[in-house]
């Protein structure tokens, strides 16, 4: 209810929400991403995949306004994100960096409450809307019982749930997640991705997630974006992207692609590393 | 929101008004934390009042409590005793309150901005800058009174933080906890080297400087206290304004930015507050270590990491600690006095070691 009150609940499919236009990204003089174009439509669930160091996390940072492109631009709802005030961006676009760390002793409830910051100001402090949004985010992510526990005392999977709960309380249409399953065992990886998938399906969130695990990416995302060496190699449905040829070219991996016995999505069975 | 405490309570998260009943276990836990925070705040207020009373009543010269009360309340003819109370102990207590408050808050801010449990205003170049300012004032201009030092110490403190902030934000990612701490350490080393260079070549400066550098409340009149009031007041306001931003920065800069916080602005406000508070305190009393380092750790044990509680409570505990240390310094070597900076180091160091050994140290 309150979480989405300000935004239309039905996804306007087809509208481009977030776009990179010939974006080049660099740290100091080292160019990491070169001349990349990408469009993310409303209500889509996209996974960015690629080998280590291909620039996928860097691209995500640029999409989230954490990194300013050296050339090209990122557009959020058709408007240059670099020229949009931080707080305005934060009401539309939420992001979770890889393995975020909470201060010692911070409770889950307080963490989730901090997600309401973009909706507050000196004139408009903690409100009933915030209260309700936080309570709902906690309940929805099944964290209400843990609300008083310090985040640093939780298990890895619960901790990630707490952060996602914060992002949910932020109430943004778009959600960017950088490897949300890092350091989690398989069942917690599934748990976190199920939660993200529910955010997409039940909450109409537009989700972009950087993922290492190709099988999980193929299973949960509607669209895969494959990157290699700072460039976009291909994008499309998991069936279109995950081919034996692509795995050889991008990941230097000889592999078989078989249908996932559970979901029918492509599943990678590695054979050996090439070269 | 009838009062600010009320508003602060509501802001702290779920469990206030309008929460469905199914969340009641969670509300219970929050109430518990609120109670411990309120209890802690109350205890701190009592401590501060007690410490201030002691500071007015106890000194190297014993004056009966009745005479103390009379000196404070009845105008009458000034006797030697009423002069001591009114013109020495009251201004000294007021200065102690302000300086302790400033140092405690500056410590909480410094630890929050550097995300470093050993963060201390000294780490950000404030103390070293102030020392350099005072040494140069003595050496080059022949300034010789605490009232005269204030402006130079303040200018030095300002120079120190401005340099630390601009060096620390020169790199790619802007001012991060690591670059700030590194820039602070490097500049402090440079400033202290310059201080020593002056002191080695000029024994007269050394004589004057050594009384400033131990850190003391004694010998500073009401004029010094009045001089620093506006700076401390401004620093206090900036510190409170900075609290919500510090809570976000505690989640990491990326998350803070993602939640709509302009990071450079938060850093700027925080550093300005540290400069004003710690600069004014150091200018008035000389460098006083340990308050800024120890106090936030103790306070965090009952407030948790929320800065809107941590900052005011650190101020109160800082004030109480400084006054108590000053009173101890007046008593232990009667009729002489031990400077408050020395007393604090003597009781602060073992206390800090005990704290570390009990692993009660919560990182920011």
Coordinates of C-alpha atoms in Angstrom, one line a residue:
Chain A
X1 CA 0.0 0.0 0.0
X2 CA 2.1 2.9 1.2
X3 CA 5.3 1.6 -0.4
X4 CA 3.9 2.1 -3.9
X5 CA 1.4 4.8 -3.2
X6 CA 3.4 7.4 -5.0
X7 CA 3.9 5.4 -8.1
X8 CA 1.7 3.7 -10.6
X9 CA 1.3 0.0 -9.6
X10 CA 1.0 -1.4 -13.1
X11 CA 4.3 -1.5 -14.9
X12 CA 4.2 0.4 -18.1
X13 CA 6.0 -2.2 -20.1
X14 CA 8.2 -1.0 -22.9
X15 CA 9.0 2.4 -21.4
X16 CA 12.7 2.8 -21.0
X17 CA 13.4 3.7 -17.4
X18 CA 17.2 3.6 -17.3
X19 CA 19.6 3.9 -20.2
X20 CA 23.3 4.2 -20.9
X21 CA 24.2 6.2 -24.0
X22 CA 27.7 5.5 -25.4
X23 CA 29.0 5.5 -21.8
X24 CA 32.7 5.2 -21.1
X25 CA 33.8 4.6 -17.5
X26 CA 37.3 4.9 -16.1
X27 CA 39.1 4.9 -12.7
X28 CA 41.7 7.6 -13.1
X29 CA 43.3 6.9 -16.4
X30 CA 42.3 3.2 -16.6
X31 CA 39.3 2.8 -18.9
X32 CA 37.1 0.0 -17.6
X33 CA 34.0 0.3 -19.8
X34 CA 34.1 1.7 -23.4
X35 CA 31.3 3.2 -25.4
X36 CA 28.5 1.1 -24.0
X37 CA 24.8 1.4 -24.8
X38 CA 22.1 -0.3 -22.7
X39 CA 18.4 0.2 -22.3
X40 CA 16.4 -1.1 -19.3
X41 CA 12.6 -1.1 -19.7
X42 CA 10.0 -0.7 -17.1
X43 CA 9.2 -3.8 -15.1
X44 CA 12.1 -5.8 -16.5
X45 CA 14.4 -8.2 -14.6
X46 CA 17.9 -8.0 -16.0
X47 CA 21.1 -9.8 -14.9
X48 CA 24.5 -8.5 -16.0
X49 CA 26.9 -11.4 -16.4
X50 CA 30.5 -11.7 -17.4
X51 CA 34.0 -12.8 -16.2
X52 CA 35.8 -11.1 -13.3
X53 CA 37.0 -7.7 -14.2
X54 CA 34.8 -7.2 -17.2
X55 CA 33.4 -4.0 -15.8
X56 CA 29.9 -5.2 -14.8
X57 CA 30.0 -3.8 -11.3
X58 CA 31.5 -0.5 -12.7
X59 CA 28.6 -0.3 -15.1
X60 CA 26.1 -0.8 -12.3
X61 CA 27.8 2.0 -10.3
X62 CA 27.4 4.3 -13.2
X63 CA 23.8 3.3 -13.7
X64 CA 23.2 4.1 -10.0
X65 CA 24.9 7.5 -10.2
X66 CA 27.8 6.5 -8.0
X67 CA 30.3 6.9 -10.9
X68 CA 30.3 9.7 -13.4
X69 CA 31.0 8.6 -17.0
X70 CA 34.1 10.1 -18.6
X71 CA 32.0 10.4 -21.8
X72 CA 28.4 9.6 -22.7
X73 CA 25.6 9.8 -20.2
X74 CA 23.1 7.8 -18.2
X75 CA 19.5 8.7 -18.5
X76 CA 16.9 8.1 -15.8
X77 CA 13.4 8.4 -17.2
X78 CA 14.9 10.4 -20.1
X79 CA 16.7 12.8 -17.9
X80 CA 20.5 13.0 -17.4
X81 CA 21.1 11.3 -14.1
X82 CA 24.2 13.4 -13.4
X83 CA 22.1 16.6 -13.5
X84 CA 19.3 15.2 -11.3
X85 CA 19.6 16.0 -7.6
X86 CA 20.8 13.0 -5.5
X87 CA 17.7 12.9 -3.4
X88 CA 15.4 12.9 -6.4
X89 CA 17.3 10.0 -7.8
X90 CA 17.1 8.2 -4.5
X91 CA 13.3 8.3 -4.6
X92 CA 13.2 6.4 -7.9
X93 CA 16.3 4.3 -7.9
X94 CA 17.6 2.2 -5.0
X95 CA 20.9 0.4 -5.0
X96 CA 22.8 -2.1 -2.9
X97 CA 26.6 -2.4 -3.2
X98 CA 28.3 -5.7 -2.9
X99 CA 28.6 -6.9 0.8
X100 CA 27.6 -3.6 2.5
X101 CA 28.6 -3.3 6.1
X102 CA 26.4 -2.0 8.9
X103 CA 27.9 -0.2 11.9
X104 CA 28.2 -2.5 14.9
X105 CA 25.1 -2.6 17.1
X106 CA 22.8 -1.2 14.4
X107 CA 19.5 -3.0 14.6
X108 CA 17.6 -4.4 11.6
X109 CA 14.7 -2.0 12.4
X110 CA 17.0 1.0 12.4
X111 CA 18.7 -0.1 9.2
X112 CA 15.4 -0.5 7.4
X113 CA 14.2 2.9 8.8
X114 CA 17.3 4.6 7.2
X115 CA 15.9 3.5 3.9
X116 CA 13.3 6.2 4.4
X117 CA 15.8 9.0 4.3
X118 CA 15.0 10.2 0.7
X119 CA 11.4 10.8 1.8
X120 CA 12.4 12.9 4.8
X121 CA 13.6 16.5 5.2
X122 CA 14.1 19.0 8.0
X123 CA 10.5 20.0 7.6
X124 CA 9.1 16.5 7.2
X125 CA 10.7 14.2 9.7
X126 CA 9.6 10.6 10.6
X127 CA 6.0 10.3 9.5
X128 CA 3.2 7.7 9.6
X129 CA 4.0 6.8 6.0
X130 CA 7.6 6.0 7.0
X131 CA 6.4 4.0 9.9
X132 CA 4.1 2.0 7.8
X133 CA 6.6 1.5 5.0
X134 CA 9.2 0.2 7.4
X135 CA 6.8 -2.1 9.1
X136 CA 5.6 -3.5 5.8
X137 CA 9.1 -3.9 4.4
X138 CA 10.1 -5.9 7.5
X139 CA 7.0 -8.1 7.3
X140 CA 7.3 -8.6 3.6
X141 CA 11.0 -9.7 3.8
X142 CA 10.1 -11.9 6.9
X143 CA 12.4 -9.8 9.1
X144 CA 9.9 -8.4 11.6
X145 CA 10.8 -10.9 14.3
X146 CA 14.5 -9.9 13.9
X147 CA 13.8 -6.2 13.9
X148 CA 15.6 -5.7 17.2
X149 CA 18.6 -7.8 16.5
X150 CA 21.9 -6.1 15.6
X151 CA 22.6 -6.6 11.9
X152 CA 26.2 -7.7 12.6
X153 CA 24.9 -10.6 14.7
X154 CA 22.8 -12.1 11.8
X155 CA 23.8 -14.9 9.5
X156 CA 24.9 -13.9 6.0
X157 CA 21.5 -14.7 4.4
X158 CA 19.5 -12.8 7.0
X159 CA 21.9 -9.9 6.7
X160 CA 21.3 -9.7 3.0
X161 CA 17.5 -9.9 3.6
X162 CA 17.9 -6.9 6.0
X163 CA 19.6 -4.8 3.4
X164 CA 17.0 -5.8 0.8
X165 CA 14.3 -4.8 3.3
X166 CA 16.0 -1.4 3.6
X167 CA 15.9 -1.1 -0.2
X168 CA 12.2 -2.1 -0.2
X169 CA 11.4 0.5 2.4
X170 CA 13.1 3.1 0.2
X171 CA 10.2 2.5 -2.1
X172 CA 11.9 3.0 -5.4
X173 CA 10.7 1.7 -8.8
X174 CA 14.2 0.6 -9.8
X175 CA 16.5 -1.5 -7.9
X176 CA 20.2 -2.2 -8.7
X177 CA 21.9 -5.0 -6.8
X178 CA 25.6 -5.8 -7.1
X179 CA 26.2 -9.5 -6.5
X180 CA 23.7 -9.9 -3.7
X181 CA 24.6 -13.6 -3.3
X182 CA 28.3 -13.2 -2.6
X183 CA 29.5 -15.3 0.3
X184 CA 26.2 -17.1 0.7
X185 CA 25.7 -20.8 0.5
X186 CA 23.5 -22.2 -2.2
X187 CA 20.3 -22.3 -0.3
X188 CA 20.7 -18.7 0.9
X189 CA 21.6 -17.7 -2.7
X190 CA 18.2 -19.1 -3.8
X191 CA 16.5 -17.5 -0.8
X192 CA 17.8 -14.1 -1.7
X193 CA 17.1 -14.4 -5.4
X194 CA 13.6 -15.7 -4.7
X195 CA 13.1 -12.5 -2.6
X196 CA 14.4 -10.3 -5.5
X197 CA 12.2 -12.2 -7.9
X198 CA 9.1 -11.6 -5.7
X199 CA 10.0 -7.9 -5.6
X200 CA 9.9 -8.0 -9.4
X201 CA 6.8 -10.1 -9.8
X202 CA 4.6 -8.9 -6.9
X203 CA 5.9 -5.3 -6.5
X204 CA 6.5 -4.5 -10.1
X205 CA 10.1 -3.4 -9.4
X206 CA 12.5 -3.0 -12.3
X207 CA 15.5 -5.0 -11.2
X208 CA 19.1 -5.0 -12.5
X209 CA 21.4 -7.4 -10.8
X210 CA 25.0 -8.3 -11.3
X211 CA 25.4 -12.0 -10.9
X212 CA 28.3 -14.5 -11.1
X213 CA 26.3 -17.7 -11.2
X214 CA 25.1 -18.1 -14.8
X215 CA 22.6 -20.9 -14.0
X216 CA 20.9 -18.8 -11.3
X217 CA 21.0 -15.7 -13.6
X218 CA 19.3 -17.7 -16.4
X219 CA 16.7 -19.1 -13.9
X220 CA 15.6 -15.8 -12.3
X221 CA 16.3 -13.0 -14.9
X222 CA 14.1 -12.4 -17.9
X223 CA 17.0 -10.8 -19.8
X224 CA 20.7 -11.4 -19.6
X225 CA 23.4 -8.8 -20.6
X226 CA 26.8 -10.4 -21.2
X227 CA 29.8 -8.2 -20.9
X228 CA 33.5 -8.9 -21.7
X229 CA 36.4 -6.5 -21.4
X230 CA 34.4 -3.4 -20.8
X231 CA 32.0 -4.0 -23.7
X232 CA 28.5 -5.4 -24.1
X233 CA 28.8 -8.6 -26.0
X234 CA 25.2 -9.6 -26.4
X235 CA 21.9 -9.3 -24.6
X236 CA 18.6 -11.1 -24.8
X237 CA 16.6 -13.9 -23.2
X238 CA 18.7 -16.5 -21.3
X239 CA 18.1 -18.9 -24.2
X240 CA 19.5 -16.4 -26.7
X241 CA 22.5 -15.4 -24.6
X242 CA 23.7 -18.6 -22.9
X243 CA 25.1 -20.5 -25.8
X244 CA 28.2 -22.8 -26.0
X245 CA 29.8 -20.3 -28.4
X246 CA 29.3 -17.4 -25.9
X247 CA 30.7 -19.4 -23.0
X248 CA 33.8 -20.2 -25.1
X249 CA 34.3 -16.6 -26.3
X250 CA 33.5 -14.7 -23.1
X251 CA 34.4 -17.1 -20.3
X252 CA 37.0 -19.2 -22.1
X253 CA 34.9 -22.2 -21.0
X254 CA 34.0 -25.3 -22.9
X255 CA 30.6 -26.3 -21.7
X256 CA 27.3 -28.0 -22.6
X257 CA 24.0 -26.2 -22.4
X258 CA 21.2 -28.4 -21.2
X259 CA 17.6 -27.4 -20.1
X260 CA 17.3 -26.9 -16.4
X261 CA 15.2 -29.9 -15.3
X262 CA 13.2 -27.7 -12.9
X263 CA 12.5 -24.5 -14.9
X264 CA 13.6 -25.4 -18.4
X265 CA 15.9 -22.4 -18.6
X266 CA 19.4 -23.0 -20.0
X267 CA 21.8 -24.6 -17.6
X268 CA 25.6 -24.6 -18.0
X269 CA 27.5 -27.8 -17.5
X270 CA 31.2 -26.9 -17.6
X271 CA 33.6 -29.2 -19.3
X272 CA 37.0 -27.6 -19.1
X273 CA 38.7 -24.2 -19.3
X274 CA 39.9 -23.3 -22.7
X275 CA 43.5 -22.0 -23.4
Chain B
X1 CA 5.6 16.3 18.0
X2 CA 5.4 18.2 21.2
X3 CA 9.1 18.3 22.1
X4 CA 12.3 17.5 20.4
X5 CA 12.9 14.3 22.5
X6 CA 9.5 13.2 21.4
X7 CA 10.3 13.8 17.8
X8 CA 13.7 12.0 18.2
X9 CA 11.9 9.0 19.6
X10 CA 9.5 8.8 16.8
X11 CA 12.2 9.1 14.2
X12 CA 14.1 6.1 15.5
X13 CA 12.1 3.6 13.6
X14 CA 9.2 1.1 13.8
X15 CA 7.4 0.7 17.0
X16 CA 5.9 4.1 17.5
X17 CA 2.4 5.2 16.6
X18 CA 0.5 3.6 13.9
X19 CA 2.2 0.2 14.0
X20 CA 0.0 -2.8 13.7
X21 CA -0.3 -4.9 16.8
X22 CA 1.4 -7.9 15.2
X23 CA 4.7 -6.1 15.6
X24 CA 4.4 -5.9 19.4
X25 CA 7.4 -8.1 20.3
X26 CA 9.6 -5.7 18.2
X27 CA 8.0 -2.7 19.9
X28 CA 9.0 -4.2 23.3
X29 CA 12.6 -4.4 22.3
X30 CA 12.6 -0.9 21.0
X31 CA 11.1 0.4 24.2
X32 CA 13.9 -1.3 26.1
X33 CA 16.5 0.5 24.0
X34 CA 14.6 3.8 24.4
X35 CA 14.5 3.3 28.2
X36 CA 18.2 2.6 28.4
X37 CA 18.9 5.7 26.3
X38 CA 16.7 7.9 28.4
X39 CA 18.1 6.5 31.6
X40 CA 21.6 7.1 30.3
X41 CA 20.8 10.6 29.3
X42 CA 19.3 11.3 32.8
X43 CA 22.3 9.8 34.5
X44 CA 24.6 11.9 32.4
X45 CA 22.7 15.1 33.3
X46 CA 23.0 14.2 37.0
X47 CA 26.7 13.5 36.5
X48 CA 27.2 16.9 34.8
X49 CA 25.4 18.8 37.5
X50 CA 27.3 16.9 40.2
X51 CA 30.6 17.5 38.6
X52 CA 29.9 21.2 38.2
X53 CA 28.9 21.5 41.8
X54 CA 32.1 19.7 42.9
X55 CA 34.1 22.0 40.6
X56 CA 32.7 25.1 42.3
X57 CA 32.9 23.7 45.8
X58 CA 36.3 22.0 45.8
X59 CA 39.6 23.7 45.3
X60 CA 43.1 24.1 46.7
X61 CA 41.7 26.4 49.3
X62 CA 39.0 24.8 51.4
X63 CA 35.9 26.9 51.5
X64 CA 32.8 25.6 53.4
X65 CA 29.7 24.7 51.5
X66 CA 27.8 27.4 53.3
X67 CA 30.2 30.1 52.2
X68 CA 30.1 28.7 48.7
X69 CA 26.4 29.0 48.6
X70 CA 26.5 32.4 50.0
X71 CA 29.0 33.6 47.5
X72 CA 26.8 32.3 44.7
X73 CA 23.5 33.7 45.9
X74 CA 24.0 36.7 48.2
X75 CA 25.5 39.8 46.6
X76 CA 27.0 41.4 49.7
X77 CA 30.5 42.7 50.3
X78 CA 33.1 40.8 48.4
X79 CA 35.4 38.9 50.7
X80 CA 38.5 36.9 49.6
X81 CA 36.4 33.8 49.5
X82 CA 33.6 35.1 47.4
X83 CA 36.1 36.5 44.9
X84 CA 37.7 33.1 44.6
X85 CA 34.3 31.5 44.0
X86 CA 32.9 34.1 41.6
X87 CA 36.0 35.1 39.6
X88 CA 38.0 31.9 39.6
X89 CA 35.9 28.8 40.2
X90 CA 32.7 29.8 38.4
X91 CA 34.4 30.8 35.1
X92 CA 36.7 27.8 35.3
X93 CA 33.8 25.5 35.7
X94 CA 31.9 27.2 32.8
X95 CA 35.0 26.8 30.7
X96 CA 35.4 23.2 31.7
X97 CA 31.8 22.4 30.8
X98 CA 32.1 24.0 27.4
X99 CA 35.5 22.4 26.6
X100 CA 34.5 19.0 27.8
X101 CA 31.3 19.2 25.8
X102 CA 33.2 20.3 22.7
X103 CA 35.8 17.6 23.0
X104 CA 33.3 14.8 23.5
X105 CA 31.2 15.9 20.6
X106 CA 34.2 16.5 18.3
X107 CA 35.4 12.9 19.2
X108 CA 32.0 11.4 18.3
X109 CA 32.1 13.3 15.0
X110 CA 35.7 12.4 14.2
X111 CA 35.0 8.7 14.9
X112 CA 31.9 8.8 12.7
X113 CA 33.5 10.5 9.8
X114 CA 36.6 8.4 9.8
X115 CA 34.7 5.2 10.6
X116 CA 37.7 4.5 12.8
X117 CA 37.3 3.5 16.5
X118 CA 40.5 5.2 17.3
X119 CA 39.3 8.4 15.5
X120 CA 40.1 11.5 17.5
X121 CA 39.9 15.1 16.6
X122 CA 43.7 15.1 16.8
X123 CA 43.7 12.6 13.9
X124 CA 42.2 15.3 11.6
X125 CA 45.0 17.8 12.1
X126 CA 43.1 20.1 14.5
X127 CA 45.4 19.7 17.5
X128 CA 48.6 19.9 15.5
X129 CA 47.4 23.0 13.6
X130 CA 46.5 24.7 16.9
X131 CA 49.9 23.9 18.4
X132 CA 51.7 25.3 15.4
X133 CA 49.5 28.5 15.6
X134 CA 50.4 29.0 19.3
X135 CA 54.1 28.4 18.9
X136 CA 54.3 30.8 16.0
X137 CA 52.3 33.4 18.0
X138 CA 54.8 33.1 20.9
X139 CA 57.9 32.9 18.8
X140 CA 57.2 35.5 16.1
X141 CA 54.8 37.9 17.9
X142 CA 55.7 37.5 21.5
X143 CA 52.1 36.8 22.6
X144 CA 52.1 35.7 26.2
X145 CA 48.7 35.1 27.6
X146 CA 46.1 32.4 27.2
X147 CA 43.6 35.1 26.0
X148 CA 46.1 36.1 23.3
X149 CA 46.8 32.5 22.2
X150 CA 43.1 31.8 21.4
X151 CA 43.0 33.4 18.0
X152 CA 46.3 31.9 16.8
X153 CA 45.4 28.5 18.0
X154 CA 42.1 28.8 16.3
X155 CA 43.6 29.9 13.0
X156 CA 46.1 27.0 13.2
X157 CA 43.3 24.6 13.9
X158 CA 41.4 25.9 10.9
X159 CA 44.4 25.7 8.7
X160 CA 45.0 22.1 9.8
X161 CA 41.5 20.9 9.0
X162 CA 41.2 22.8 5.7
X163 CA 44.5 21.3 4.6
X164 CA 43.5 17.8 5.8
X165 CA 40.1 18.0 4.0
X166 CA 41.5 19.3 0.7
X167 CA 44.4 16.8 0.7
X168 CA 42.0 14.0 1.8
X169 CA 39.5 14.8 -1.0
X170 CA 42.1 15.4 -3.7
X171 CA 42.0 11.7 -4.9
X172 CA 39.5 10.0 -7.1
X173 CA 36.9 9.0 -4.6
X174 CA 36.8 12.3 -2.7
X175 CA 37.2 12.5 1.0
X176 CA 36.9 8.9 2.3
X177 CA 37.6 7.8 5.9
X178 CA 41.0 6.4 4.8
X179 CA 42.2 9.4 2.9
X180 CA 41.1 11.8 5.7
X181 CA 42.9 9.7 8.3
X182 CA 46.1 9.5 6.2
X183 CA 46.1 13.2 5.3
X184 CA 45.5 14.0 9.0
X185 CA 48.4 11.8 10.2
X186 CA 50.8 13.1 7.6
X187 CA 50.0 16.8 8.3
X188 CA 50.1 16.3 12.0
X189 CA 53.6 14.9 11.7
X190 CA 54.6 17.9 9.6
X191 CA 53.1 20.4 12.0
X192 CA 54.7 18.9 15.0
X193 CA 58.1 18.8 13.3
X194 CA 57.7 22.5 12.7
X195 CA 56.7 23.1 16.3
X196 CA 59.7 21.2 17.5
X197 CA 62.0 23.1 15.1
X198 CA 60.8 26.4 16.7
X199 CA 61.1 25.1 20.3
X200 CA 64.6 23.7 19.8
X201 CA 65.8 27.1 18.6
X202 CA 64.0 29.3 21.1
X203 CA 64.0 28.5 24.8
X204 CA 61.7 31.4 25.8
X205 CA 59.0 30.1 23.5
X206 CA 59.6 26.6 24.9
X207 CA 58.9 28.0 28.4
X208 CA 55.7 29.6 27.5
X209 CA 54.6 26.8 25.2
X210 CA 55.1 24.0 27.7
X211 CA 52.4 25.5 30.0
X212 CA 49.9 25.7 27.1
X213 CA 50.7 22.3 25.7
X214 CA 49.9 20.2 28.8
X215 CA 46.2 21.3 28.6
X216 CA 44.8 23.1 31.6
X217 CA 41.7 24.9 32.8
X218 CA 43.7 26.9 35.4
X219 CA 44.7 30.5 34.6
X220 CA 42.1 31.0 32.0
X221 CA 39.7 33.8 33.0
X222 CA 36.2 34.6 32.1
X223 CA 37.5 36.5 29.0
X224 CA 38.8 33.3 27.5
X225 CA 35.5 31.5 28.1
X226 CA 33.6 34.3 26.5
X227 CA 35.9 34.4 23.5
X228 CA 35.2 30.7 22.6
X229 CA 31.4 30.7 23.3
X230 CA 30.2 31.7 19.8
X231 CA 32.5 29.1 18.1
X232 CA 31.3 26.3 20.4
X233 CA 27.7 27.3 19.9
X234 CA 28.1 27.3 16.1
X235 CA 29.9 24.0 16.3
X236 CA 27.2 22.5 18.4
X237 CA 24.5 23.4 15.9
X238 CA 26.5 22.0 13.0
X239 CA 27.2 18.8 14.9
X240 CA 23.5 18.2 15.5
X241 CA 22.7 19.0 11.9
X242 CA 25.3 16.5 10.8
X243 CA 23.8 13.6 12.9
X244 CA 21.4 12.1 10.3
X245 CA 24.0 12.3 7.6
X246 CA 26.5 10.5 9.8
X247 CA 24.0 7.7 10.3
X248 CA 23.8 7.3 6.6
X249 CA 27.6 7.5 6.1
X250 CA 27.9 4.8 8.6
X251 CA 26.4 2.4 6.1
X252 CA 29.2 3.2 3.6
X253 CA 29.5 6.0 1.1
X254 CA 27.8 4.1 -1.7
X255 CA 24.7 3.3 0.3
X256 CA 24.6 6.9 1.7
X257 CA 24.7 8.3 -1.8
X258 CA 22.1 5.7 -2.9
X259 CA 19.8 7.0 -0.1
X260 CA 20.1 10.6 -1.4
X261 CA 22.9 11.9 0.8
X262 CA 25.3 14.4 -0.7
X263 CA 28.5 12.9 0.8
X264 CA 30.8 15.9 0.3
X265 CA 28.3 18.2 2.0
X266 CA 28.1 15.9 5.0
X267 CA 31.9 15.7 5.2
X268 CA 32.2 19.5 5.0
X269 CA 29.6 20.2 7.7
X270 CA 31.2 17.5 9.9
X271 CA 34.7 18.9 9.5
X272 CA 33.5 22.4 10.1
X273 CA 31.9 21.3 13.3
X274 CA 35.0 19.4 14.5
X275 CA 37.2 22.5 13.7
X276 CA 34.9 24.8 15.6
X277 CA 34.5 22.6 18.6
X278 CA 38.0 21.1 18.9
X279 CA 39.6 24.3 17.7
X280 CA 37.9 26.4 20.3
X281 CA 38.6 23.9 23.1
X282 CA 42.2 23.6 22.2
X283 CA 42.6 27.3 21.8
X284 CA 41.2 27.9 25.2
X285 CA 42.9 25.1 27.2
X286 CA 45.6 23.6 25.0
X287 CA 45.5 20.1 23.6
X288 CA 43.5 17.7 25.9
X289 CA 43.7 14.1 24.7
X290 CA 41.5 11.1 25.7
X291 CA 38.2 12.9 26.1
X292 CA 37.4 12.7 22.4
X293 CA 38.8 9.2 22.1
X294 CA 37.2 7.5 25.2
X295 CA 33.9 9.2 25.7
X296 CA 32.1 8.1 22.5
X297 CA 33.0 4.5 23.2
X298 CA 31.5 4.6 26.6
X299 CA 28.4 6.4 25.4
X300 CA 27.9 4.0 22.4
X301 CA 27.5 1.2 24.9
X302 CA 24.0 2.5 25.8
X303 CA 23.0 4.7 22.9
X304 CA 23.9 2.3 20.1
X305 CA 25.2 3.8 16.9
X306 CA 22.5 6.4 16.3
X307 CA 24.3 9.8 16.2
X308 CA 21.4 11.9 17.3
X309 CA 21.8 10.2 20.7
X310 CA 25.5 9.6 20.5
X311 CA 26.5 13.2 19.8
X312 CA 24.6 15.0 22.7
X313 CA 25.4 12.2 25.2
X314 CA 29.1 12.3 24.2
X315 CA 29.0 16.0 24.9
X316 CA 27.5 15.5 28.4
X317 CA 29.9 12.8 29.4
X318 CA 32.8 14.8 28.0
X319 CA 31.8 17.8 30.2
X320 CA 31.4 15.6 33.3
X321 CA 34.7 13.8 32.7
X322 CA 36.7 17.0 32.2
X323 CA 35.3 18.7 35.3
X324 CA 35.9 15.6 37.5
X325 CA 39.5 15.3 36.2
X326 CA 40.0 19.0 36.9
X327 CA 38.7 18.6 40.4
X328 CA 40.9 15.6 41.0
X329 CA 43.9 17.6 39.8
X330 CA 43.1 20.3 42.4
X331 CA 43.0 17.8 45.2
X332 CA 45.7 15.3 44.7
X333 CA 48.8 17.6 45.1
X334 CA 47.4 20.3 47.4
X335 CA 48.2 23.1 47.7
X336 CA 49.6 22.7 44.2
X337 CA 47.6 21.6 41.1
X338 CA 48.0 18.9 38.5
X339 CA 46.9 20.1 35.1
X340 CA 43.7 18.5 33.8
X341 CA 45.5 17.2 30.6
X342 CA 47.8 15.2 32.8
X343 CA 45.1 13.9 35.1
X344 CA 43.0 12.8 32.1
X345 CA 46.0 10.9 30.6
X346 CA 46.7 9.3 34.0
X347 CA 43.1 8.0 34.5
X348 CA 42.2 7.8 30.8
X349 CA 45.0 5.5 29.7
X350 CA 44.3 2.6 32.1
X351 CA 40.5 3.1 31.6
X352 CA 40.9 2.8 27.9
X353 CA 43.1 -0.4 28.2
X354 CA 40.5 -1.9 30.5
X355 CA 37.8 -1.0 28.0
X356 CA 39.7 -2.8 25.2
X357 CA 40.4 -5.8 27.4
X358 CA 36.7 -6.2 28.2
X359 CA 36.0 -5.9 24.5
X360 CA 33.3 -3.4 25.1
X361 CA 34.7 -1.4 22.2
X362 CA 32.0 -1.0 19.6
X363 CA 33.3 0.2 16.3
X364 CA 31.5 3.1 14.6

